[in-house]
PDB file of C-alpha atoms in Angstrom:
ATOM      1  CA  ASP A   1     108.051 130.883 112.369  1.00  0.00           C
ATOM      2  CA  THR A   2     105.330 128.809 110.762  1.00  0.00           C
ATOM      3  CA  ALA A   3     106.339 125.214 111.043  1.00  0.00           C
ATOM      4  CA  VAL A   4     105.863 121.690 112.268  1.00  0.00           C
ATOM      5  CA  SER A   5     107.885 121.275 115.440  1.00  0.00           C
ATOM      6  CA  GLN A   6     108.506 118.076 117.321  1.00  0.00           C
ATOM      7  CA  THR A   7     110.279 117.316 120.578  1.00  0.00           C
ATOM      8  CA  PRO A   8     112.597 115.893 121.596  1.00  0.00           C
ATOM      9  CA  LYS A   9     115.066 115.854 118.722  1.00  0.00           C
ATOM     10  CA  TYR A  10     116.958 112.925 120.210  1.00  0.00           C
ATOM     11  CA  LEU A  11     115.686 110.238 122.552  1.00  0.00           C
ATOM     12  CA  VAL A  12     117.914 107.515 123.963  1.00  0.00           C
ATOM     13  CA  THR A  13     116.279 104.992 126.240  1.00  0.00           C
ATOM     14  CA  GLN A  14     116.413 101.415 127.395  1.00  0.00           C
ATOM     15  CA  MET A  15     114.277  98.497 126.333  1.00  0.00           C
ATOM     16  CA  GLY A  16     111.046  98.225 128.226  1.00  0.00           C
ATOM     17  CA  ASN A  17     110.694 101.930 128.947  1.00  0.00           C
ATOM     18  CA  ASP A  18     107.748 104.105 127.930  1.00  0.00           C
ATOM     19  CA  LYS A  19     108.367 107.349 126.054  1.00  0.00           C
ATOM     20  CA  SER A  20     106.443 110.113 124.281  1.00  0.00           C
ATOM     21  CA  ILE A  21     107.166 112.358 121.318  1.00  0.00           C
ATOM     22  CA  LYS A  22     105.265 115.602 120.919  1.00  0.00           C
ATOM     23  CA  CYS A  23     104.318 117.423 117.739  1.00  0.00           C
ATOM     24  CA  GLU A  24     102.758 120.797 117.101  1.00  0.00           C
ATOM     25  CA  GLN A  25     101.948 122.625 113.876  1.00  0.00           C
ATOM     26  CA  ASN A  26     101.011 126.270 113.523  1.00  0.00           C
ATOM     27  CA  LEU A  27     100.192 126.103 109.822  1.00  0.00           C
ATOM     28  CA  GLY A  28      96.440 125.846 110.369  1.00  0.00           C
ATOM     29  CA  HIS A  29      96.362 122.383 108.798  1.00  0.00           C
ATOM     30  CA  ASP A  30      93.583 119.987 109.667  1.00  0.00           C
ATOM     31  CA  THR A  31      95.436 116.707 109.136  1.00  0.00           C
ATOM     32  CA  MET A  32      98.515 115.411 110.949  1.00  0.00           C
ATOM     33  CA  TYR A  33     100.614 112.292 110.491  1.00  0.00           C
ATOM     34  CA  TRP A  34     103.308 110.165 112.059  1.00  0.00           C
ATOM     35  CA  TYR A  35     105.869 108.535 109.789  1.00  0.00           C
ATOM     36  CA  LYS A  36     108.673 106.145 110.705  1.00  0.00           C
ATOM     37  CA  GLN A  37     111.974 106.284 108.795  1.00  0.00           C
ATOM     38  CA  ASP A  38     114.175 103.240 109.210  1.00  0.00           C
ATOM     39  CA  SER A  39     117.939 102.976 108.929  1.00  0.00           C
ATOM     40  CA  LYS A  40     117.650 102.538 105.147  1.00  0.00           C
ATOM     41  CA  LYS A  41     115.732 105.827 104.937  1.00  0.00           C
ATOM     42  CA  PHE A  42     112.482 104.046 104.000  1.00  0.00           C
ATOM     43  CA  LEU A  43     109.432 106.087 105.048  1.00  0.00           C
ATOM     44  CA  LYS A  44     106.343 104.343 106.324  1.00  0.00           C
ATOM     45  CA  ILE A  45     103.131 105.974 107.470  1.00  0.00           C
ATOM     46  CA  MET A  46     101.969 104.992 110.922  1.00  0.00           C
ATOM     47  CA  PHE A  47      98.968 107.155 111.794  1.00  0.00           C
ATOM     48  CA  SER A  48      96.923 110.055 110.517  1.00  0.00           C
ATOM     49  CA  TYR A  49      94.469 112.313 112.309  1.00  0.00           C
ATOM     50  CA  ASN A  50      91.998 114.717 110.735  1.00  0.00           C
ATOM     51  CA  ASN A  51      90.540 117.279 113.126  1.00  0.00           C
ATOM     52  CA  LYS A  52      91.426 115.092 116.112  1.00  0.00           C
ATOM     53  CA  GLU A  53      89.909 111.953 114.592  1.00  0.00           C
ATOM     54  CA  LEU A  54      91.998 108.925 113.698  1.00  0.00           C
ATOM     55  CA  ILE A  55      91.711 108.230 109.968  1.00  0.00           C
ATOM     56  CA  ILE A  56      94.733 106.052 109.229  1.00  0.00           C
ATOM     57  CA  ASN A  57      96.024 103.366 111.544  1.00  0.00           C
ATOM     58  CA  GLU A  58      98.579 101.237 109.752  1.00  0.00           C
ATOM     59  CA  THR A  59      99.735  97.838 110.925  1.00  0.00           C
ATOM     60  CA  VAL A  60     101.615  99.184 113.898  1.00  0.00           C
ATOM     61  CA  PRO A  61     102.050  97.357 117.230  1.00  0.00           C
ATOM     62  CA  ASN A  62      99.486  98.511 119.753  1.00  0.00           C
ATOM     63  CA  ARG A  63     102.391  99.616 121.946  1.00  0.00           C
ATOM     64  CA  PHE A  64     102.222 102.756 119.807  1.00  0.00           C
ATOM     65  CA  SER A  65      99.363 105.068 120.721  1.00  0.00           C
ATOM     66  CA  PRO A  66      98.789 108.442 119.091  1.00  0.00           C
ATOM     67  CA  LYS A  67      96.845 111.180 120.828  1.00  0.00           C
ATOM     68  CA  SER A  68      95.510 114.385 119.312  1.00  0.00           C
ATOM     69  CA  PRO A  69      94.225 116.828 121.939  1.00  0.00           C
ATOM     70  CA  ASP A  70      93.407 119.367 119.218  1.00  0.00           C
ATOM     71  CA  LYS A  71      94.016 119.692 115.512  1.00  0.00           C
ATOM     72  CA  ALA A  72      97.326 121.486 116.031  1.00  0.00           C
ATOM     73  CA  HIS A  73      98.872 118.736 118.157  1.00  0.00           C
ATOM     74  CA  LEU A  74      99.581 115.061 117.596  1.00  0.00           C
ATOM     75  CA  ASN A  75     101.620 113.167 120.154  1.00  0.00           C
ATOM     76  CA  LEU A  76     102.988 109.642 119.975  1.00  0.00           C
ATOM     77  CA  HIS A  77     103.321 107.475 123.043  1.00  0.00           C
ATOM     78  CA  ILE A  78     105.294 104.236 122.891  1.00  0.00           C
ATOM     79  CA  ASN A  79     105.048 101.583 125.597  1.00  0.00           C
ATOM     80  CA  SER A  80     107.530  98.820 126.353  1.00  0.00           C
ATOM     81  CA  LEU A  81     110.131  99.997 123.875  1.00  0.00           C
ATOM     82  CA  GLU A  82     111.973  97.367 121.834  1.00  0.00           C
ATOM     83  CA  LEU A  83     115.275  97.467 119.960  1.00  0.00           C
ATOM     84  CA  GLY A  84     113.396  97.417 116.647  1.00  0.00           C
ATOM     85  CA  ASP A  85     111.662 100.672 117.503  1.00  0.00           C
ATOM     86  CA  SER A  86     114.935 102.513 116.935  1.00  0.00           C
ATOM     87  CA  ALA A  87     114.308 104.850 114.006  1.00  0.00           C
ATOM     88  CA  VAL A  88     113.631 108.480 113.135  1.00  0.00           C
ATOM     89  CA  TYR A  89     110.014 109.453 113.687  1.00  0.00           C
ATOM     90  CA  PHE A  90     108.596 112.315 111.663  1.00  0.00           C
ATOM     91  CA  CYS A  91     105.494 114.322 112.294  1.00  0.00           C
ATOM     92  CA  ALA A  92     103.858 115.935 109.270  1.00  0.00           C
ATOM     93  CA  SER A  93     100.760 117.938 108.430  1.00  0.00           C
ATOM     94  CA  ASN A  94      98.728 119.110 105.456  1.00  0.00           C
ATOM     95  CA  ASN A  95      95.289 120.342 104.554  1.00  0.00           C
ATOM     96  CA  GLY A  96      93.989 116.839 104.001  1.00  0.00           C
ATOM     97  CA  GLY A  97      93.769 115.131 100.661  1.00  0.00           C
ATOM     98  CA  TRP A  98      96.766 113.461  99.111  1.00  0.00           C
ATOM     99  CA  ASN A  99      97.165 116.247  96.542  1.00  0.00           C
ATOM    100  CA  SER A 100      98.113 118.593  99.370  1.00  0.00           C
ATOM    101  CA  PRO A 101     101.881 118.579 100.054  1.00  0.00           C
ATOM    102  CA  LEU A 102     103.087 117.375 103.424  1.00  0.00           C
ATOM    103  CA  HIS A 103     105.007 119.661 105.772  1.00  0.00           C
ATOM    104  CA  PHE A 104     107.427 117.673 107.926  1.00  0.00           C
ATOM    105  CA  GLY A 105     109.000 118.310 111.280  1.00  0.00           C
ATOM    106  CA  ASN A 106     112.746 117.778 111.706  1.00  0.00           C
ATOM    107  CA  GLY A 107     112.331 114.338 113.203  1.00  0.00           C
ATOM    108  CA  THR A 108     112.968 112.594 116.498  1.00  0.00           C
ATOM    109  CA  ARG A 109     115.829 110.109 116.467  1.00  0.00           C
ATOM    110  CA  LEU A 110     114.869 107.325 118.871  1.00  0.00           C
ATOM    111  CA  THR A 111     117.590 104.934 119.987  1.00  0.00           C
ATOM    112  CA  VAL A 112     116.605 101.970 122.129  1.00  0.00           C
ATOM    113  CA  THR A 113     119.488 100.219 123.891  1.00  0.00           C
TER     114      THR A 113
ATOM    115  CA  ALA B   1      97.591  99.863  95.056  1.00  0.00           C
ATOM    116  CA  GLN B   2     100.300 102.077  93.674  1.00  0.00           C
ATOM    117  CA  SER B   3     104.038 101.602  94.083  1.00  0.00           C
ATOM    118  CA  VAL B   4     107.129 103.700  93.435  1.00  0.00           C
ATOM    119  CA  THR B   5     110.579 102.636  92.312  1.00  0.00           C
ATOM    120  CA  GLN B   6     113.593 104.887  92.468  1.00  0.00           C
ATOM    121  CA  LEU B   7     116.053 103.175  90.239  1.00  0.00           C
ATOM    122  CA  ASP B   8     119.256 104.483  91.799  1.00  0.00           C
ATOM    123  CA  SER B   9     119.970 104.391  95.512  1.00  0.00           C
ATOM    124  CA  GLN B  10     123.071 106.584  95.153  1.00  0.00           C
ATOM    125  CA  VAL B  11     124.067 109.114  92.511  1.00  0.00           C
ATOM    126  CA  PRO B  12     127.504 110.745  92.825  1.00  0.00           C
ATOM    127  CA  VAL B  13     128.223 113.665  90.494  1.00  0.00           C
ATOM    128  CA  PHE B  14     130.690 116.504  90.201  1.00  0.00           C
ATOM    129  CA  GLU B  15     129.704 120.092  90.810  1.00  0.00           C
ATOM    130  CA  GLU B  16     128.193 121.844  87.773  1.00  0.00           C
ATOM    131  CA  ALA B  17     127.431 118.534  86.053  1.00  0.00           C
ATOM    132  CA  PRO B  18     123.866 117.660  85.006  1.00  0.00           C
ATOM    133  CA  VAL B  19     121.958 115.062  86.983  1.00  0.00           C
ATOM    134  CA  GLU B  20     118.885 112.895  86.550  1.00  0.00           C
ATOM    135  CA  LEU B  21     117.236 111.003  89.387  1.00  0.00           C
ATOM    136  CA  ARG B  22     114.888 108.357  88.086  1.00  0.00           C
ATOM    137  CA  CYS B  23     111.449 107.532  89.394  1.00  0.00           C
ATOM    138  CA  ASN B  24     108.928 105.058  88.014  1.00  0.00           C
ATOM    139  CA  TYR B  25     105.525 104.333  89.465  1.00  0.00           C
ATOM    140  CA  SER B  26     102.925 101.668  89.062  1.00  0.00           C
ATOM    141  CA  SER B  27      99.243 102.562  89.064  1.00  0.00           C
ATOM    142  CA  SER B  28      96.213 101.773  86.962  1.00  0.00           C
ATOM    143  CA  VAL B  29      94.554 105.147  87.561  1.00  0.00           C
ATOM    144  CA  SER B  30      95.419 108.846  87.518  1.00  0.00           C
ATOM    145  CA  VAL B  31      98.078 109.945  89.968  1.00  0.00           C
ATOM    146  CA  TYR B  32      99.566 112.888  91.800  1.00  0.00           C
ATOM    147  CA  LEU B  33     103.371 112.910  91.819  1.00  0.00           C
ATOM    148  CA  PHE B  34     105.843 114.592  94.143  1.00  0.00           C
ATOM    149  CA  TRP B  35     109.542 114.985  94.735  1.00  0.00           C
ATOM    150  CA  TYR B  36     110.686 115.694  98.278  1.00  0.00           C
ATOM    151  CA  VAL B  37     114.224 116.529  99.427  1.00  0.00           C
ATOM    152  CA  GLN B  38     115.735 115.658 102.794  1.00  0.00           C
ATOM    153  CA  TYR B  39     118.890 117.471 103.906  1.00  0.00           C
ATOM    154  CA  PRO B  40     120.972 115.847 106.666  1.00  0.00           C
ATOM    155  CA  ASN B  41     119.250 115.801 110.061  1.00  0.00           C
ATOM    156  CA  GLN B  42     116.148 117.508 108.711  1.00  0.00           C
ATOM    157  CA  GLY B  43     112.641 116.566 107.708  1.00  0.00           C
ATOM    158  CA  LEU B  44     111.481 116.224 104.126  1.00  0.00           C
ATOM    159  CA  GLN B  45     110.634 119.345 102.136  1.00  0.00           C
ATOM    160  CA  LEU B  46     108.515 119.500  99.016  1.00  0.00           C
ATOM    161  CA  LEU B  47     110.655 120.147  95.948  1.00  0.00           C
ATOM    162  CA  LEU B  48     107.984 120.030  93.241  1.00  0.00           C
ATOM    163  CA  LYS B  49     104.694 118.384  92.400  1.00  0.00           C
ATOM    164  CA  TYR B  50     102.558 117.324  89.476  1.00  0.00           C
ATOM    165  CA  LEU B  51      98.800 117.430  90.058  1.00  0.00           C
ATOM    166  CA  SER B  52      97.431 118.129  86.578  1.00  0.00           C
ATOM    167  CA  GLY B  53      98.036 120.293  83.531  1.00  0.00           C
ATOM    168  CA  SER B  54     101.520 120.852  82.138  1.00  0.00           C
ATOM    169  CA  THR B  55     103.592 117.707  82.397  1.00  0.00           C
ATOM    170  CA  LEU B  56     106.808 119.683  83.013  1.00  0.00           C
ATOM    171  CA  VAL B  57     107.040 121.130  86.513  1.00  0.00           C
ATOM    172  CA  LYS B  58     109.825 123.228  87.965  1.00  0.00           C
ATOM    173  CA  SER B  59     111.174 124.175  91.364  1.00  0.00           C
ATOM    174  CA  ILE B  60     112.590 127.532  92.409  1.00  0.00           C
ATOM    175  CA  ASN B  61     116.128 126.164  92.722  1.00  0.00           C
ATOM    176  CA  GLY B  62     116.546 124.859  89.186  1.00  0.00           C
ATOM    177  CA  PHE B  63     115.172 121.323  89.414  1.00  0.00           C
ATOM    178  CA  GLU B  64     112.496 120.124  87.026  1.00  0.00           C
ATOM    179  CA  ALA B  65     110.561 116.910  86.521  1.00  0.00           C
ATOM    180  CA  GLU B  66     108.468 115.641  83.672  1.00  0.00           C
ATOM    181  CA  PHE B  67     105.428 113.441  84.030  1.00  0.00           C
ATOM    182  CA  ASN B  68     105.466 110.784  81.332  1.00  0.00           C
ATOM    183  CA  LYS B  69     102.223 108.851  81.458  1.00  0.00           C
ATOM    184  CA  SER B  70     103.141 106.295  78.799  1.00  0.00           C
ATOM    185  CA  GLN B  71     106.355 105.393  80.593  1.00  0.00           C
ATOM    186  CA  THR B  72     104.853 105.897  84.072  1.00  0.00           C
ATOM    187  CA  SER B  73     107.858 107.987  85.036  1.00  0.00           C
ATOM    188  CA  PHE B  74     108.548 111.246  86.844  1.00  0.00           C
ATOM    189  CA  HIS B  75     112.309 111.741  86.564  1.00  0.00           C
ATOM    190  CA  LEU B  76     113.967 114.671  88.319  1.00  0.00           C
ATOM    191  CA  ARG B  77     116.618 116.671  86.477  1.00  0.00           C
ATOM    192  CA  LYS B  78     118.916 119.593  87.050  1.00  0.00           C
ATOM    193  CA  PRO B  79     121.253 120.925  84.335  1.00  0.00           C
ATOM    194  CA  SER B  80     123.998 122.026  86.744  1.00  0.00           C
ATOM    195  CA  VAL B  81     124.220 120.906  90.358  1.00  0.00           C
ATOM    196  CA  HIS B  82     125.773 122.630  93.363  1.00  0.00           C
ATOM    197  CA  ILE B  83     127.448 121.210  96.442  1.00  0.00           C
ATOM    198  CA  SER B  84     124.413 122.376  98.394  1.00  0.00           C
ATOM    199  CA  ASP B  85     122.172 120.004  96.393  1.00  0.00           C
ATOM    200  CA  THR B  86     123.697 117.074  98.272  1.00  0.00           C
ATOM    201  CA  ALA B  87     120.718 115.414  99.957  1.00  0.00           C
ATOM    202  CA  GLU B  88     118.352 112.450  99.874  1.00  0.00           C
ATOM    203  CA  TYR B  89     115.601 112.773  97.281  1.00  0.00           C
ATOM    204  CA  PHE B  90     112.280 110.965  97.546  1.00  0.00           C
ATOM    205  CA  CYS B  91     109.721 110.415  94.822  1.00  0.00           C
ATOM    206  CA  ALA B  92     106.140 109.911  96.016  1.00  0.00           C
ATOM    207  CA  VAL B  93     102.822 109.039  94.385  1.00  0.00           C
ATOM    208  CA  SER B  94      99.175 108.996  95.352  1.00  0.00           C
ATOM    209  CA  GLU B  95      96.172 108.105  93.264  1.00  0.00           C
ATOM    210  CA  THR B  96      93.671 110.856  92.481  1.00  0.00           C
ATOM    211  CA  SER B  97      90.935 108.513  93.699  1.00  0.00           C
ATOM    212  CA  GLY B  98      92.247 109.105  97.210  1.00  0.00           C
ATOM    213  CA  SER B  99      94.774 106.421  98.086  1.00  0.00           C
ATOM    214  CA  ARG B 100      97.472 107.349 100.557  1.00  0.00           C
ATOM    215  CA  LEU B 101     100.872 108.708  99.581  1.00  0.00           C
ATOM    216  CA  THR B 102     103.535 106.112  98.845  1.00  0.00           C
ATOM    217  CA  PHE B 103     107.205 107.042  98.989  1.00  0.00           C
ATOM    218  CA  GLY B 104     110.047 105.533  97.021  1.00  0.00           C
ATOM    219  CA  GLU B 105     113.133 104.299  98.815  1.00  0.00           C
ATOM    220  CA  GLY B 106     115.086 107.461  98.173  1.00  0.00           C
ATOM    221  CA  THR B 107     118.132 108.435  96.105  1.00  0.00           C
ATOM    222  CA  GLN B 108     121.180 109.886  97.808  1.00  0.00           C
ATOM    223  CA  LEU B 109     122.603 112.621  95.583  1.00  0.00           C
ATOM    224  CA  THR B 110     126.170 113.504  96.452  1.00  0.00           C
ATOM    225  CA  VAL B 111     127.751 116.460  94.684  1.00  0.00           C
ATOM    226  CA  ASN B 112     131.544 116.466  94.806  1.00  0.00           C
ATOM    227  CA  PRO B 113     133.825 119.457  94.170  1.00  0.00           C
TER     228      PRO B 113
END
């Protein structure tokens, strides 16, 4: 299946831990994104990579570090997790340019206790 | 910078009734407009988009939206909804000059039998 897939689907962890979320797309897109969706369903862009290069880095704590080993993968590592990091994190991809629709993964629900 | 306002956070309707989900945007330049749908526990999926040309755009499952430049609106309509249309709907806008995509806060459509 052609898709954006992210793992894990659920992540429950304690404050202070470090965790990673992985994302892969097999759509041949050259741009990938991380979005955060809060409890009120508001979507906020965090990062964007184009062909492995960081092109958008929103005002996100530097505890969040994206890594793109190749243009089909974009991982998100989070250090020293805090309660406020609890949210659903979505990976997305497109062919670059904001007129190109985004293809989203199914999300990773992160719960920090 | 552009902004998006979805005027209704929740819209409950009965099956087979018509529905309109309202979206207004603010921008001083030309825009691209999108509607995305999010079913429970899934990522967002593109429903329809306006890039240029005809101001009335349609999806394959009976939704349509009309770009109204004078009213800066892009309302989503369906003449007869199904239970399966129950989902969160997001309006999104980006400027053709290349600004990033901005999402509205979402409208929860609930279709009751």
